[in-house]
Coordinates of N, CA and C in Angstrom, one line a residue:
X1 N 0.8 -1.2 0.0 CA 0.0 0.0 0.0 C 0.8 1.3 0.0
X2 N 2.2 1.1 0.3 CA 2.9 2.2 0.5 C 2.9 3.1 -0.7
X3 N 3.3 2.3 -1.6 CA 3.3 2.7 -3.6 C 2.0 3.8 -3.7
X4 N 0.7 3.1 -3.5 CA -0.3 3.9 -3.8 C -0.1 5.3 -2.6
X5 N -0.1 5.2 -1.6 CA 0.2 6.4 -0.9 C 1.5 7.4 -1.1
X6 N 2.3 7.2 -2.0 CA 3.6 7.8 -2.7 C 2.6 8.1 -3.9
X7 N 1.9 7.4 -4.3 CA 1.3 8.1 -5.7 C 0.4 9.5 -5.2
X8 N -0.3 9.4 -3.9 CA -1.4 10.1 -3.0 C -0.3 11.2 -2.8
X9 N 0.6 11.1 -2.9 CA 1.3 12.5 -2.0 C 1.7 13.0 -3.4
X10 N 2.1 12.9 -4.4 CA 2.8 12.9 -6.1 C 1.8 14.1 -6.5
X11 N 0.4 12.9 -6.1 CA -1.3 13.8 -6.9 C -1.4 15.4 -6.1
X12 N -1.4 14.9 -4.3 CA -1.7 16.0 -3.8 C -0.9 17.6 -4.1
X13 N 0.5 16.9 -4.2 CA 1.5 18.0 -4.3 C 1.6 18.7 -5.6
X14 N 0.8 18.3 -6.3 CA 0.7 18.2 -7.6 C -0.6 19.5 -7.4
X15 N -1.5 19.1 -7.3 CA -3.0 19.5 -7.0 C -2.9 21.0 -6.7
X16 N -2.4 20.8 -5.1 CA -1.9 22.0 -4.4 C -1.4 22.8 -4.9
X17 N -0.2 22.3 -5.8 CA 0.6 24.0 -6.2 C 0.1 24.1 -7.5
X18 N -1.1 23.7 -8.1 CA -1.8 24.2 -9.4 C -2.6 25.2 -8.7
X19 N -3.4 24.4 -7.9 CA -4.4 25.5 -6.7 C -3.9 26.4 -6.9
X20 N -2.7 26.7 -6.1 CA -1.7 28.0 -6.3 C -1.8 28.9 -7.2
X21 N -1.3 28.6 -8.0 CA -0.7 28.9 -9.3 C -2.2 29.7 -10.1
X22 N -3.3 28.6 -9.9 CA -4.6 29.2 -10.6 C -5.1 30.3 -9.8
X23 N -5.2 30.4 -8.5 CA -5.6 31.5 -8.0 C -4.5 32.4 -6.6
X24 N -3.3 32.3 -7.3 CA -3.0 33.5 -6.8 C -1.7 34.3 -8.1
X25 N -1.8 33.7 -9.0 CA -0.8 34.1 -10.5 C -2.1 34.5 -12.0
X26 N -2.2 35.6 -12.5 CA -2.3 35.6 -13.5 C -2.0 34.8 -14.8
X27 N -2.4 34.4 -15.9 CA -1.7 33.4 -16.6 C -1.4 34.3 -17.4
X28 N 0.4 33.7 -17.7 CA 1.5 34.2 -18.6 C 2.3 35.1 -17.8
X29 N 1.9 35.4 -16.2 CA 2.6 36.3 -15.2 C 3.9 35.7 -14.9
X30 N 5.0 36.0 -14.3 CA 6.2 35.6 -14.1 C 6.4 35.6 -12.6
X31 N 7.0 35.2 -12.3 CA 7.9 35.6 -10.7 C 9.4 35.3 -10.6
X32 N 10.0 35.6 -10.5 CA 11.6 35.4 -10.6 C 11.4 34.6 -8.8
X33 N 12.5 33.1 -9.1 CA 12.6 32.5 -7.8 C 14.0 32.3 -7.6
X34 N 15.1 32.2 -8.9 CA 16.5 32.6 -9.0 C 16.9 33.4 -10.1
X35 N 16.8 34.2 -9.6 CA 16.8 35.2 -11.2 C 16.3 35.1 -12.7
X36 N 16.6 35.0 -13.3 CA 16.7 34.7 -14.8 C 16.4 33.5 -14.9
X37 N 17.2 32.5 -14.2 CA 17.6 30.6 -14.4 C 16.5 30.1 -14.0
X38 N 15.6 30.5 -12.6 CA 14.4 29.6 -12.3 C 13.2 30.8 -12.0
X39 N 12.4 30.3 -12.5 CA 10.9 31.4 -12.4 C 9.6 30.6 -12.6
X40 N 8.8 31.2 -11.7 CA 7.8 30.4 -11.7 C 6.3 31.2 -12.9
X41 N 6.0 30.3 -13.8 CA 5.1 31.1 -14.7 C 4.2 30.7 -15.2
X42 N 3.0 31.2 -15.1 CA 1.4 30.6 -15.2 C 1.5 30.6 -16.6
X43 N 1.2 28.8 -16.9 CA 0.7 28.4 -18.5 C 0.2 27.5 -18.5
X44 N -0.9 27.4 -19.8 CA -1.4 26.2 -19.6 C -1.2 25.2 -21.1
X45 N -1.3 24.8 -20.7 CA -1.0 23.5 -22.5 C -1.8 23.0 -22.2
X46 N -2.6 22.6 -23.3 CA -3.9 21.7 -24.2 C -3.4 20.3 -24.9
X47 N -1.9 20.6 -25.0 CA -1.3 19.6 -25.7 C -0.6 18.4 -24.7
X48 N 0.1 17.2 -25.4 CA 0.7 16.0 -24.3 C 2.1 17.2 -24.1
X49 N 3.3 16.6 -23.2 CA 4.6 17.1 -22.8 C 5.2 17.5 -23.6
X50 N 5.2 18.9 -23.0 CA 6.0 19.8 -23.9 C 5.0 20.7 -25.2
X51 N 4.1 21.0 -25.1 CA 2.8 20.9 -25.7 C 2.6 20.7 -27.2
X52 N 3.4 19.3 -27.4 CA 3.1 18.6 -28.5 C 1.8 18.0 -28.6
X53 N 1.2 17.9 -29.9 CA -0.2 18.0 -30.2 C -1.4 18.3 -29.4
X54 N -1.4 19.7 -29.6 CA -2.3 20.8 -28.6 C -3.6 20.5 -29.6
X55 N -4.4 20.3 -28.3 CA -5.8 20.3 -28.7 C -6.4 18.9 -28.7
X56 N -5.5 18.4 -28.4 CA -6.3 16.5 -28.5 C -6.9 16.1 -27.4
X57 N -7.5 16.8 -26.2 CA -7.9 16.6 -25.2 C -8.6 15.3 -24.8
X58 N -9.7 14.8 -25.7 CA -10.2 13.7 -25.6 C -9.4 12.6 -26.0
X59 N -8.7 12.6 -27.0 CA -7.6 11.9 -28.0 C -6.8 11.5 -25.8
X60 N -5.8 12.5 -25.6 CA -5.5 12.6 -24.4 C -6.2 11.7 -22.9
X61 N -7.1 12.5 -22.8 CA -8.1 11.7 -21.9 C -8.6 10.0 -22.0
X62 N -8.5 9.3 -22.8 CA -8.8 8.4 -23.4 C -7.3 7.7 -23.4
X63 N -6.3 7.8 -23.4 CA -5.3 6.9 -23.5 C -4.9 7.2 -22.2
X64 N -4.9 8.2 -21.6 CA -4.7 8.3 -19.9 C -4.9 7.2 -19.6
X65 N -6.7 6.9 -19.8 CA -7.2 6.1 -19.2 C -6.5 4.6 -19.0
X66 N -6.4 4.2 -20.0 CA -5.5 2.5 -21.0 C -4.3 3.2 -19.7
X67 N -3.8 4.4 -20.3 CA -2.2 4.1 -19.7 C -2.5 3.7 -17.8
X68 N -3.4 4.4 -16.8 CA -3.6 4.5 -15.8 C -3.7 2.8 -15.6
X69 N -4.7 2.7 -16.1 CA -5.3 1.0 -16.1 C -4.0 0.1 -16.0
X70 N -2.8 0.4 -16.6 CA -1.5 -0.5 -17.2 C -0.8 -0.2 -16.0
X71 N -0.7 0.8 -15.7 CA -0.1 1.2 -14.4 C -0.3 0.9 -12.9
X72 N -1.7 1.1 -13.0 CA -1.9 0.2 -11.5 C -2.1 -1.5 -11.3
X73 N -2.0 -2.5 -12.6 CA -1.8 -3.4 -13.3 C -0.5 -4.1 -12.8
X74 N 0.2 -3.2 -13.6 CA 1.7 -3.7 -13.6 C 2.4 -3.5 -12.2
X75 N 1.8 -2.0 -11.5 CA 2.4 -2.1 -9.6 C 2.0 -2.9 -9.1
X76 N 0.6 -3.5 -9.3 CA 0.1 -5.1 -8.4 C 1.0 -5.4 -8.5
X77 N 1.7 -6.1 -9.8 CA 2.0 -6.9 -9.9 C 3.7 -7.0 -9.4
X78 N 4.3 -5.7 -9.3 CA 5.3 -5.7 -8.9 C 5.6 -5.6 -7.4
X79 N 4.0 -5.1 -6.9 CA 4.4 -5.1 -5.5 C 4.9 -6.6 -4.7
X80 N 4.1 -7.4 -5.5 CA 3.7 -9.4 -5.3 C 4.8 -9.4 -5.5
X81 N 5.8 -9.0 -6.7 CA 7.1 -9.6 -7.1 C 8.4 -8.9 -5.7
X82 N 7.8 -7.9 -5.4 CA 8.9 -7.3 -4.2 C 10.3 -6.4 -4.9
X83 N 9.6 -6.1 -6.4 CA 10.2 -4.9 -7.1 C 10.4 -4.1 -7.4
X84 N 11.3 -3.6 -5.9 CA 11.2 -2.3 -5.2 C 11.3 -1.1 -6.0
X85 N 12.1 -1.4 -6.5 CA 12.8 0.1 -7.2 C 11.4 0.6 -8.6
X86 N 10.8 -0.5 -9.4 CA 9.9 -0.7 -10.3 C 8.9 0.0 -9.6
X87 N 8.6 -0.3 -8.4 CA 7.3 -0.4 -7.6 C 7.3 1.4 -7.1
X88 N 8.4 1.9 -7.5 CA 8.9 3.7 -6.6 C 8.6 4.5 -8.2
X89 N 8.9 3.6 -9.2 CA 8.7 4.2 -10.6 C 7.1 4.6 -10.7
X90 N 6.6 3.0 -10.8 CA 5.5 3.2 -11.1 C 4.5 4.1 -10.1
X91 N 4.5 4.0 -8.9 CA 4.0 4.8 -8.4 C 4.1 6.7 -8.4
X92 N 5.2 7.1 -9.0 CA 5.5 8.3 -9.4 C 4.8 8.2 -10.6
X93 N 5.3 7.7 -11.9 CA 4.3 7.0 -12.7 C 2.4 7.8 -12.7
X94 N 2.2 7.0 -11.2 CA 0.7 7.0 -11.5 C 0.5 8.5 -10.6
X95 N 0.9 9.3 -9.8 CA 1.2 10.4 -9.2 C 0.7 11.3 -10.4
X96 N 1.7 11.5 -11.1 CA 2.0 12.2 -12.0 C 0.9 12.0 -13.1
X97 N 0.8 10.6 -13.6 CA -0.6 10.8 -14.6 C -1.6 10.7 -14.6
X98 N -2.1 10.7 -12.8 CA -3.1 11.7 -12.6 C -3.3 12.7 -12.0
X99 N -2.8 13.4 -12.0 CA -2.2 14.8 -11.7 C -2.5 15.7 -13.2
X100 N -1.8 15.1 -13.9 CA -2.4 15.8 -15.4 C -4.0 15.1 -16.0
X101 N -4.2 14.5 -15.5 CA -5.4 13.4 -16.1 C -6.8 14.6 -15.7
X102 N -6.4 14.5 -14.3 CA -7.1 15.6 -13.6 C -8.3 17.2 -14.3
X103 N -6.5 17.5 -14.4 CA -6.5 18.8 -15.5 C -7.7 18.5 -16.7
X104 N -7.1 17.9 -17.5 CA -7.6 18.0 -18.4 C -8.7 17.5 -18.9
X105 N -9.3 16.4 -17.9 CA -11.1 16.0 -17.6 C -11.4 17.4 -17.4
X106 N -11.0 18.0 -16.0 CA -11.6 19.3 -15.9 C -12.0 20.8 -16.3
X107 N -10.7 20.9 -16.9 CA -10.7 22.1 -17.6 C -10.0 22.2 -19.1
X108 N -9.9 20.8 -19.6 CA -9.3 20.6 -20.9 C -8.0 20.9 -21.1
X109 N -7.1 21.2 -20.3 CA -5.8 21.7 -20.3 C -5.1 21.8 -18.9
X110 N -4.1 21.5 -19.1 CA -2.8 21.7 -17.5 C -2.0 22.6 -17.3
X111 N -2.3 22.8 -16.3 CA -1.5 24.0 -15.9 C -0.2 23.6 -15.8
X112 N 0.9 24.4 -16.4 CA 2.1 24.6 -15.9 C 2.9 25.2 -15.6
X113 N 3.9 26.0 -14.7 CA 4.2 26.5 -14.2 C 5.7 26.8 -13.9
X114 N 6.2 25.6 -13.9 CA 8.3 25.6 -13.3 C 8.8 26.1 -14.6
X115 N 9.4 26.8 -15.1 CA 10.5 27.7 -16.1 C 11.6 27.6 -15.5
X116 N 12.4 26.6 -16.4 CA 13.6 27.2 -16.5 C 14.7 27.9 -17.6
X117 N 15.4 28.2 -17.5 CA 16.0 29.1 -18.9 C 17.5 28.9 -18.6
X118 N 18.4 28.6 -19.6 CA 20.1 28.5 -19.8 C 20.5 29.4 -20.5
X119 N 21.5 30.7 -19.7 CA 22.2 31.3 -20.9 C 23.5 31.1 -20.4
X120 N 24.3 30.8 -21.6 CA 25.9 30.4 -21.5 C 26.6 30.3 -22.2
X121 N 27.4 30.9 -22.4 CA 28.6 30.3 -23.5 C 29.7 29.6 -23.7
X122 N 29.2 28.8 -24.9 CA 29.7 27.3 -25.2 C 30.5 27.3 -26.3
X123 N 31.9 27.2 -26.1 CA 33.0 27.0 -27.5 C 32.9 28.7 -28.0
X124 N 32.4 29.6 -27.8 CA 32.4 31.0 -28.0 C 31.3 31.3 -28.7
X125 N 30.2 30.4 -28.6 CA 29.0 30.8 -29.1 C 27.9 30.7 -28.1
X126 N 26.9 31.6 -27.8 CA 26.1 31.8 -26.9 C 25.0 30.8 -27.0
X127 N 24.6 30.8 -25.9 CA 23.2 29.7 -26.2 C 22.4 30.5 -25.3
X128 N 21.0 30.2 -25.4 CA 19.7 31.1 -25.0 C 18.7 30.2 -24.9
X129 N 18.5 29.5 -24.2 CA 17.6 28.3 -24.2 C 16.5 28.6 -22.8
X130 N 15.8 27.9 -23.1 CA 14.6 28.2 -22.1 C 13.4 26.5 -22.3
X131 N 13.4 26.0 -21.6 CA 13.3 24.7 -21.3 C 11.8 24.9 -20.8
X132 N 10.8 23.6 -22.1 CA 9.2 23.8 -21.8 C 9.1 23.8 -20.3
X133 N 7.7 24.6 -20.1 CA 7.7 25.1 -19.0 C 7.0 23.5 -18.3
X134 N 6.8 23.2 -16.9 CA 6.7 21.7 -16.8 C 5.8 21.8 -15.5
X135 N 5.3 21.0 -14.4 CA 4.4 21.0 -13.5 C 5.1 19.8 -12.8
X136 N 4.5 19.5 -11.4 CA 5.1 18.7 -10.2 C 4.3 17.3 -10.8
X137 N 3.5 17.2 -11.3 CA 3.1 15.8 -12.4 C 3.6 15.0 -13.0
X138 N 4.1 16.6 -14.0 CA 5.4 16.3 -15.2 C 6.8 15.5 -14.6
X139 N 7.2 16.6 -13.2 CA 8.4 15.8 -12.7 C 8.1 14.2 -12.2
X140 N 7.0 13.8 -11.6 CA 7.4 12.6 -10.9 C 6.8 11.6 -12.4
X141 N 6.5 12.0 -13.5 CA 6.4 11.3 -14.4 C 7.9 11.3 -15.1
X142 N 8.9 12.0 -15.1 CA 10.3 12.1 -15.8 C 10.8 11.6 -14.8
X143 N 10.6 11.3 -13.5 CA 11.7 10.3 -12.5 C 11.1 9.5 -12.7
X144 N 9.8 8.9 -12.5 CA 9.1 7.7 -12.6 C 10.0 6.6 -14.1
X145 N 10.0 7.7 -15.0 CA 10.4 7.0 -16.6 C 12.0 6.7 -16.1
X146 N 12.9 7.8 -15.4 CA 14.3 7.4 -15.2 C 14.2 6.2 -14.5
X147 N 13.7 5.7 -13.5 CA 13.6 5.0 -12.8 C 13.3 3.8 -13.4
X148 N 12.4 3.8 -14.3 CA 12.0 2.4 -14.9 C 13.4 2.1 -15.6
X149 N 13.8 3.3 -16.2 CA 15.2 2.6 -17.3 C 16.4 2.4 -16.3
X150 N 16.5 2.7 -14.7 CA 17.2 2.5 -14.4 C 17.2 0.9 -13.9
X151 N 16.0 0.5 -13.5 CA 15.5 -1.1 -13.0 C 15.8 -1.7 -14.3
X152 N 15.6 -1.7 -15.7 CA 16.0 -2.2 -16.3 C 17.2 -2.7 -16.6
X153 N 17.9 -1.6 -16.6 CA 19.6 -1.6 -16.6 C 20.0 -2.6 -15.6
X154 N 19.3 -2.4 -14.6 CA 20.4 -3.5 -13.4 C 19.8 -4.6 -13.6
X155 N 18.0 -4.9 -13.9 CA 17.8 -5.8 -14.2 C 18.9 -6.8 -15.3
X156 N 18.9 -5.9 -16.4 CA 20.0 -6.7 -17.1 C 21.2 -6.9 -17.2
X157 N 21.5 -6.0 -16.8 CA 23.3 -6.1 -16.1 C 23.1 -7.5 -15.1
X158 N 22.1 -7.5 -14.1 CA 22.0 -9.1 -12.8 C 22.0 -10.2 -13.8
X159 N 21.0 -10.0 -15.3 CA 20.6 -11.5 -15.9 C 22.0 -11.2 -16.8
X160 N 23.1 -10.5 -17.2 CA 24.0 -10.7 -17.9 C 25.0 -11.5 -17.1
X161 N 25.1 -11.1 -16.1 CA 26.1 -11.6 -14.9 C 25.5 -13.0 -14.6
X162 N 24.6 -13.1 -14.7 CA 24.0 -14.5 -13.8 C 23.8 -15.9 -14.9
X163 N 23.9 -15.3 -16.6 CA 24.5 -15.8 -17.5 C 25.9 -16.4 -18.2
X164 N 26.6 -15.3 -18.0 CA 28.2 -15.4 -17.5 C 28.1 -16.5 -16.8
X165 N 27.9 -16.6 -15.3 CA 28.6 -17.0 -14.4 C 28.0 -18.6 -14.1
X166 N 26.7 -18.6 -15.2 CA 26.2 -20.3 -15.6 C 27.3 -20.9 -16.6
X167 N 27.4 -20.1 -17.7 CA 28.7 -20.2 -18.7 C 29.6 -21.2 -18.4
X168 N 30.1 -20.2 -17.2 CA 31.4 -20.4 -16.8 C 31.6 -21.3 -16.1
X169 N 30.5 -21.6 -15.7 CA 30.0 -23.4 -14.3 C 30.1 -24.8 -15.2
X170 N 29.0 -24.1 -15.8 CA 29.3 -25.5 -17.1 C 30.7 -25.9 -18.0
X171 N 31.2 -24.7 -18.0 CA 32.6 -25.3 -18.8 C 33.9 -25.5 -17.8
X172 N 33.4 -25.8 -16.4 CA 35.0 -25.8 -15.6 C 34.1 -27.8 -15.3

């Protein structure tokens, strides 16, 4: 039960600082939180991450659903297996996509809000980058996804090693 109650805190924290954001920020208003580099700034996107194909809200809403379904699915199942690190993904995972799921049943679009921006110079040429703007959903769905590819990795690094080391039994 722990998993689902990590997903419970992911949603609320999630929830909460949209609350925020909707009623105490104008949308498109700024706030500087470190100067230039971090700012907090009311927007909303209609579209999936990064607001690639804006407007598909139902298109959206409708695969949430499939994806939500896969995801509380697959943590059963990992919780039964004792697949810890899987079981911390998926739960962020499901934090996060419904936290946006939310949104956009309700008001057709999500709020977002974290801005960050890079200016620097690289090899003697400037860069000016400014990084889509993202929400506390967004984050525990981009750890959730590290996280999966990180269980994988060891997953298979363990079954690489544990192949080897059959190899190596059989030929001594």
């Amino acid at each position: 039960m722990i998993y689902f109650v990590i997903a419970l805190i992911v949603l609320l924290l999630d929830r909460a600082s949209k609350w925020v954001i909707v009623n105490q920020m104008a949308l498109r208003e700024t706030r500087s939180v470190i100067g230039d580099f971090f700012q907090i700034t009311s927007h909303r996107n209609t579209g999936a991450a990064f607001s690639m194909f804006e407007g598909g809200r139902w298109f959206f809403v409708s695969i949430t659903i499939v994806v939500l379904t896969g995801i509380v699915w697959y943590l059963l199942r990992m919780i039964r297996s004792k697949k810890t690190l899987m079981c911390w993904a998926l739960a962020l995972l499901l934090g996060g996509a419904l936290g946006n799921f939310i949104d956009r049943v309700l008001y057709g679009e999500v709020v977002d809000f974290l801005q960050f921006n890079f200016v620097f110079d690289l090899f003697g040429k400037h860069i000016d980058y400014t990084f889509p703007i993202f929400n506390v959903a967004d984050s525990g769905i981009v750890i959730g996804v590290g996280l999966v590819f990180l269980d994988t990795l060891i997953e298979w690094r363990m079954e690489k090693r544990g192949n080897a080391n059959e190899s190596q039994g059989t030929q001594g």
